[in-house]
């Protein structure tokens, strides 16, 4: 599947808002280290991850709600004006048969938004949400605004996902708008993301601020379904990027390579399993190299862009070893913001590429093009090309 911009209805991405739990956990303090074999423990400590944020009792919907309210406030958008709401679904819903997407719709007050859940592709689910949101906006034939939100948290008690990464928690949300919807205001003076919890600084990039407050001005209450939407400041932050094109593919041969057996076990005994580490480390690695190489070539060809014209390349954050592999396999330099965010937040699933794009934005000049690679062991792959918009 592929999506490409046209002159009439270019799709814009942003602003992006993150909400990070205040509590942090150092990788050296992970409880599961006590039971890891020595070789596996060395592998864990070599990933390049220093700490992760921990959501505690917050659900995925709680995290998505906080981020959604934040991006509405950032952009000066009334939730009742949203044309669509796409929830990137988590891996462990709070209830079976319930709708977490419409629960989020109610909580933020997006009363007229077409509301859908998008999931099942792991990290690539955020790219799939962009694909679907872009199609919905182009189908409107005029101005439109779609909110994409997600709550990311580890489903199992252990945060180490051997052999690949350590999982962190966060909420993330962003707007998709058409190029003829210019009512989002101007970029705020901060020029960065505004997130709850304690600040974390890495490599000169700071994410964190005073805790987010609801429209009432009081402290935000997790799960408060009376929050009634986000406040509307004067003006607001504008979109960061324009989507030039995107290519997405999947392969069901790897559908359950990583899994959690949950039907016969209580949640406290859930554990992420890799069904075949050799298949992941070798077979899927080669498959992913070939897929992303071909997707990149096709995307750049369609967008009349060469690798030399790219301002930067970002991808999801798994480990320092993964960055080295992809740089060598694809001949591309992965932006340093990816390593910084990996160290401070670990792997945030579908939110990784969004965080890296937002962290990168201050260093990309207007008109600069950024290649975004996203992949998932289910397996799915996506590559996108975006253009930095003027502030």
C-alpha positions as MATLAB code, in Angstrom:
seq = 'XXXXXXXXXXXXXXXXXXXXXXXXXXXXXXXXXXXXXXXXXXXXXXXXXXXXXXXXXXXXXXXXXXXXXXXXXXXXXXXXXXXXXXXXXXXXXXXXXXXXXXXXXXXXXXXXXXXXXXXXXXXXXXXXXXXXXXXXXXXXXXXXXXXXXXXXXXXXXXXXXXXXXXXXXXXXXXXXXXXXXXXXXXXXXXXXXXXXXXXXXXXXXXXXXXXXXXXXXXXXXXXXXXXXXXXXXXXXXXXXXXXXXXXXXXXXXXXXXXXXXXXXXXXXXXXXXXXXXXXXXXXXXXXXXXXXXXXXXXXXXXXXXXXXXXXXXXXXXXXXXXXXXXXXXXXXXXXXXXXXXXXXXXXXXXXXXXXXXXXXXXXXXXXXXXXXXXXXXXXXXXXXXXXXXXX';
ca = [
       0.000    0.000    0.000;
       1.256    3.504   -0.714;
       0.226    7.118   -0.251;
       1.558   10.151   -2.091;
       0.957   13.857   -1.727;
      -0.709   15.880   -4.460;
      -0.643   19.615   -4.997;
      -4.304   20.020   -4.070;
      -4.365   18.291   -0.698;
      -0.897   17.807    0.789;
      -1.132   16.067    4.165;
       0.556   17.779    7.091;
       1.796   16.028   10.234;
       1.856   17.771   13.595;
       2.066   19.205   16.054;
       3.146   16.142   18.044;
       2.648   15.914   21.799;
       4.122   13.380   24.220;
       3.102   12.647   27.770;
       5.717   10.780   29.787;
       5.099    9.272   33.249;
       7.133   10.940   35.946;
       8.568    7.720   37.371;
      11.746    6.416   35.731;
      13.394    3.023   36.082;
      17.087    2.469   35.372;
      17.822   -0.559   33.210;
      20.314   -1.699   35.839;
      17.388   -1.884   38.298;
      15.079   -4.018   36.152;
      13.687   -6.760   38.431;
      14.034   -9.444   35.755;
      17.817   -9.122   35.864;
      17.796  -11.323   38.960;
      16.697  -14.327   36.890;
      18.580  -13.679   33.632;
      21.471  -15.940   32.600;
      24.795  -14.086   32.600;
      25.064  -13.949   28.801;
      21.530  -12.584   28.479;
      22.206   -9.968   31.160;
      25.301   -8.758   29.288;
      23.177   -8.543   26.167;
      20.610   -6.427   28.019;
      23.222   -3.990   29.339;
      24.758   -3.585   25.864;
      21.518   -2.351   24.229;
      22.362    1.320   24.845;
      19.288    2.001   27.002;
      19.859    3.800   30.301;
      16.321    4.150   31.653;
      12.652    3.933   30.773;
       9.493    5.682   32.010;
       6.962    3.608   33.947;
       3.209    4.289   33.782;
       2.280    2.584   37.056;
      -1.486    2.144   37.238;
      -2.290    4.188   34.136;
      -3.945    2.322   31.287;
      -3.109    2.713   27.618;
      -6.279    4.777   27.204;
      -5.203    7.061   30.084;
      -1.852    7.675   28.387;
      -3.471    8.295   25.005;
      -5.964   10.697   26.600;
      -3.272   12.813   28.227;
      -1.333   13.106   24.982;
      -4.502   13.816   22.986;
      -5.563   16.638   25.288;
      -2.054   18.020   25.096;
      -1.923   18.162   21.298;
      -5.362   19.774   21.162;
      -4.123   22.460   23.550;
      -0.850   22.845   21.634;
      -2.648   23.455   18.360;
      -5.584   25.482   19.680;
      -8.029   22.888   18.364;
     -11.506   22.395   19.793;
     -12.074   18.608   20.043;
     -15.590   19.106   18.686;
     -14.005   20.375   15.440;
     -12.106   17.132   14.769;
     -13.188   15.266   11.655;
     -11.583   12.021   12.734;
      -9.980   10.254   15.694;
      -7.679    7.276   15.144;
      -6.514    5.354   18.205;
      -3.364    3.313   17.653;
      -4.396    0.372   19.762;
      -2.217   -1.183   22.423;
      -1.304   -4.836   22.677;
      -3.356   -5.571   25.828;
      -6.793   -3.866   25.917;
      -8.332   -3.167   29.304;
     -11.432   -5.192   28.392;
     -12.387   -7.633   25.669;
     -15.400   -6.604   23.528;
     -15.186   -2.969   24.713;
     -14.151   -0.052   22.466;
     -11.112    1.854   23.638;
     -11.305    4.145   20.607;
     -14.792    5.412   21.456;
     -13.858    5.597   25.147;
     -11.087    8.019   24.157;
     -13.512    9.885   21.895;
     -15.853   10.439   24.858;
     -13.109   11.452   27.250;
     -11.677   14.178   25.026;
     -15.016   15.431   23.696;
     -14.482   14.588   20.005;
     -18.236   14.332   19.538;
     -18.422   14.496   15.727;
     -15.193   12.708   14.816;
     -15.222    9.539   12.772;
     -13.567    7.216   15.295;
     -11.566    4.090   14.488;
      -8.985    1.835   16.081;
      -5.802    1.014   14.160;
      -3.554   -1.758   15.390;
      -2.169   -5.266   14.903;
       1.009   -4.136   13.119;
       3.066   -3.367   16.217;
       5.407   -0.417   15.711;
       4.145    0.073   12.159;
       0.600    0.739   13.437;
       1.406    4.467   13.708;
       2.451    4.457   10.047;
      -0.769    2.627    9.178;
      -2.713    5.333   11.025;
      -1.044    7.986    8.865;
      -1.957    5.962    5.771;
      -5.608    5.704    6.810;
      -5.811    9.294    8.036;
      -4.315   10.608    4.789;
      -6.852    8.635    2.755;
      -9.738    9.949    4.854;
      -8.548   13.544    4.500;
      -8.040   13.299    0.754;
     -11.502   11.789    0.437;
     -13.036   14.856    2.044;
     -11.957   17.123   -0.796;
     -11.418   20.092    1.514;
      -9.999   21.157    4.893;
      -9.942   18.493    7.579;
      -8.350   17.542   10.898;
      -7.729   14.055   12.206;
      -6.234   13.306   15.614;
      -4.047   10.211   15.977;
      -3.381    9.115   19.554;
      -1.762    6.170   21.282;
      -0.935    4.906   24.741;
       2.210    2.794   24.879;
       2.974    0.587   27.856;
       4.602   -2.770   28.451;
       1.995   -5.539   28.467;
       4.054   -8.022   30.479;
       5.676   -7.488   33.876;
       9.193   -7.859   32.445;
      10.256   -4.887   30.306;
      13.192   -6.610   28.661;
      12.134   -8.120   25.329;
      14.961  -10.525   24.555;
      16.985  -10.343   22.479;
      16.028   -6.951   21.081;
      15.144   -4.091   23.457;
      13.633   -2.716   26.696;
      10.091   -1.334   26.656;
       9.114    2.069   28.038;
       5.730    3.759   28.558;
       4.300    6.997   27.165;
       1.343    8.671   25.545;
       1.697   10.254   22.100;
      -0.655   12.152   19.804;
      -0.475   14.247   16.647;
      -2.712   15.967   14.126;
      -3.086   15.170   10.448;
      -4.400   18.122    8.449;
      -4.777   19.119    4.823;
      -2.582   21.810    3.350;
      -5.550   24.152    2.931;
      -6.313   24.063    6.679;
      -4.054   26.825    7.971;
      -5.987   27.640   11.133;
      -3.538   25.952   13.455;
      -1.706   29.121   14.389;
       2.034   29.665   14.643;
       4.720   27.638   16.324;
       5.086   28.281   20.024;
       8.256   29.862   21.321;
       9.318   26.591   22.961;
       9.913   24.958   19.591;
       9.672   21.521   21.215;
       7.307   19.036   22.709;
       5.531   19.653   25.985;
       5.232   16.604   28.153;
       4.290   15.762   31.708;
       6.576   14.413   34.375;
      10.172   15.104   35.239;
      12.482   16.391   32.486;
      14.941   14.063   30.843;
      17.856   15.624   28.997;
      19.997   13.691   26.548;
      22.280   14.943   23.828;
      21.029   18.508   24.167;
      17.369   17.550   23.621;
      15.070   18.098   26.566;
      11.694   16.459   26.841;
       9.676   17.318   29.892;
       7.903   20.213   31.518;
       5.448   20.969   34.275;
       2.716   18.316   34.527;
      -0.151   18.846   32.113;
      -3.340   20.257   33.571;
      -6.858   19.742   32.341;
      -9.124   22.454   31.016;
     -10.242   23.274   34.545;
      -6.718   24.366   35.439;
      -6.450   21.763   38.197;
      -4.289   18.628   38.240;
      -5.199   16.078   35.626;
      -7.000   13.035   37.005;
      -6.270    9.746   35.207;
      -9.398    8.221   33.769;
     -11.517   11.305   34.461;
     -14.239   11.069   31.834;
     -15.510   14.542   32.687;
     -12.363   16.281   31.477;
     -14.393   17.760   28.627;
     -11.652   18.343   26.095;
      -8.565   20.499   25.920;
      -8.202   24.226   26.576;
      -7.831   26.450   23.498;
      -4.956   28.915   23.775;
      -4.603   31.828   21.413;
      -2.928   30.602   18.256;
      -1.112   27.331   18.776;
       1.640   25.213   17.303;
       1.462   24.491   13.607;
       2.252   21.332   11.664;
       5.906   20.255   11.556;
       6.070   18.227    8.348;
       4.340   17.614    5.028;
       3.898   14.014    3.901;
       5.449   13.531    0.466;
       4.928    9.786    0.204;
       4.744    6.512    2.070;
       5.111    2.809    1.252;
       3.845    0.067    3.601;
       4.142   -3.720    3.294;
       3.536   -6.736    5.554;
       4.282  -10.476    5.592;
       2.189  -12.906    7.621;
       4.901  -15.566    7.766;
       6.168  -13.809   10.897;
       2.751  -13.003   12.398;
       3.382  -14.637   15.787;
       7.175  -14.556   15.979;
       6.775  -12.488   19.176;
       3.783  -13.272   21.359;
       2.266  -13.353   24.841;
       0.207  -16.364   25.869;
      -2.622  -14.830   27.864;
      -5.710  -17.054   27.764;
      -4.385  -19.626   30.238;
      -2.314  -17.272   32.423;
      -3.125  -14.387   34.807;
      -1.580  -11.013   33.843;
       1.160  -11.209   36.470;
       2.501  -14.296   34.662;
       2.409  -12.864   31.154;
       5.770  -12.971   29.387;
       6.870  -11.929   25.917;
       8.234  -14.888   23.987;
      10.258  -15.051   20.806;
       9.178  -18.255   19.087;
      12.445  -18.536   17.129;
      15.400  -16.267   17.936;
      17.375  -17.511   14.935;
      14.478  -16.598   12.650;
      14.362  -13.133   14.231;
      18.107  -12.473   14.312;
      18.950  -13.814   10.849;
      16.017  -14.658    8.586;
      13.855  -11.664    9.493;
      16.893   -9.361    9.620;
      17.772  -10.211    6.012;
      14.124   -9.974    4.965;
      13.818   -6.556    6.618;
      17.020   -5.304    5.006;
      15.725   -6.289    1.573;
      12.253   -4.892    2.177;
      13.405   -1.509    3.472;
      16.050   -1.213    0.761;
      13.427   -1.793   -1.922;
      10.802    0.420   -0.254;
      13.316    3.250    0.114;
      14.305    2.996   -3.542;
      10.679    2.971   -4.708;
       9.700    5.861   -2.450;
      12.609    8.077   -3.440;
      12.019    7.316   -7.105;
       8.338    8.263   -6.881;
       9.215   11.444   -5.008;
      12.043   12.358   -7.424;
      14.514   12.499   -4.526;
      17.991   11.019   -4.110;
      19.637    9.817   -0.901;
      22.100   12.700   -1.127;
      19.199   15.169   -0.896;
      18.001   13.822    2.466;
      18.457   16.104    5.450;
      18.229   13.171    7.876;
      17.042    9.603    8.389;
      15.153    8.348   11.451;
      13.731    4.988   12.449;
      12.393    3.194   15.505;
      14.580    2.717   18.578;
      15.563   -0.845   19.500;
      19.256   -0.925   20.364;
      22.605    0.566   19.451;
      23.423   -2.658   17.642;
      20.297   -2.304   15.508;
      21.295    1.220   14.465;
      24.745   -0.073   13.436;
      23.156   -2.914   11.460;
      20.781   -0.638    9.549;
      23.448    1.931    8.761;
      25.700   -0.763    7.334;
      22.911   -2.660    5.550;
      21.281    0.359    3.903;
      24.165    2.822    3.596;
      22.274    5.488    5.540;
      23.294    7.562    8.576;
      20.696    7.268   11.338;
      20.165   10.609   13.110;
      21.713   10.959   16.562;
      18.354   11.928   18.110;
      17.367    8.261   17.743;
      20.245    7.199   19.998;
      19.437    9.932   22.501;
      15.803    8.897   22.733;
      16.745    5.219   22.918;
      18.979    5.938   25.920;
      16.377    7.987   27.777;
      13.139    6.203   26.924;
      13.900    2.748   25.570;
      11.607    1.321   22.911;
       8.218    3.059   22.661;
       6.721    0.903   19.937;
       4.642    2.918   17.447;
       5.630    6.191   19.145;
       9.372    5.846   18.422;
       9.445    7.367   14.947;
       7.172   10.221   16.071;
       9.460   11.112   18.973;
      12.490   11.010   16.713;
      10.836   13.219   14.092;
       9.820   15.759   16.728;
      13.267   15.755   18.350;
      14.864   16.247   14.944;
      12.619   19.120   13.815;
      14.616   22.058   15.294;
      17.716   20.998   13.329;
      16.029   20.533    9.925;
      15.707   23.647    7.731;
      12.437   24.463    6.019;
      12.184   22.347    2.893;
      14.534   19.698    4.249;
      13.458   16.123    3.520;
      13.547   13.369    6.140;
      13.321    9.644    5.458;
      11.358    7.733    8.118;
      11.800    3.958    8.343;
       9.536    1.886   10.567;
       9.379   -1.886   10.976;
       7.844   -4.521   13.196;
       8.607   -8.186   13.843;
       5.001   -9.210   13.031;
       6.303   -8.475   10.218;
       5.529   -5.130    8.647;
       7.672   -2.436    7.089;
       7.036    1.179    6.193;
       9.128    3.958    4.757;
       7.938    7.553    4.460;
       9.349   10.816    3.121;
       8.392   14.054    4.848;
       9.333   17.677    4.209;
      10.031   20.131    7.019;
       7.554   23.014    6.996;
       8.523   26.593    7.895;
       7.962   27.540   11.548;
];
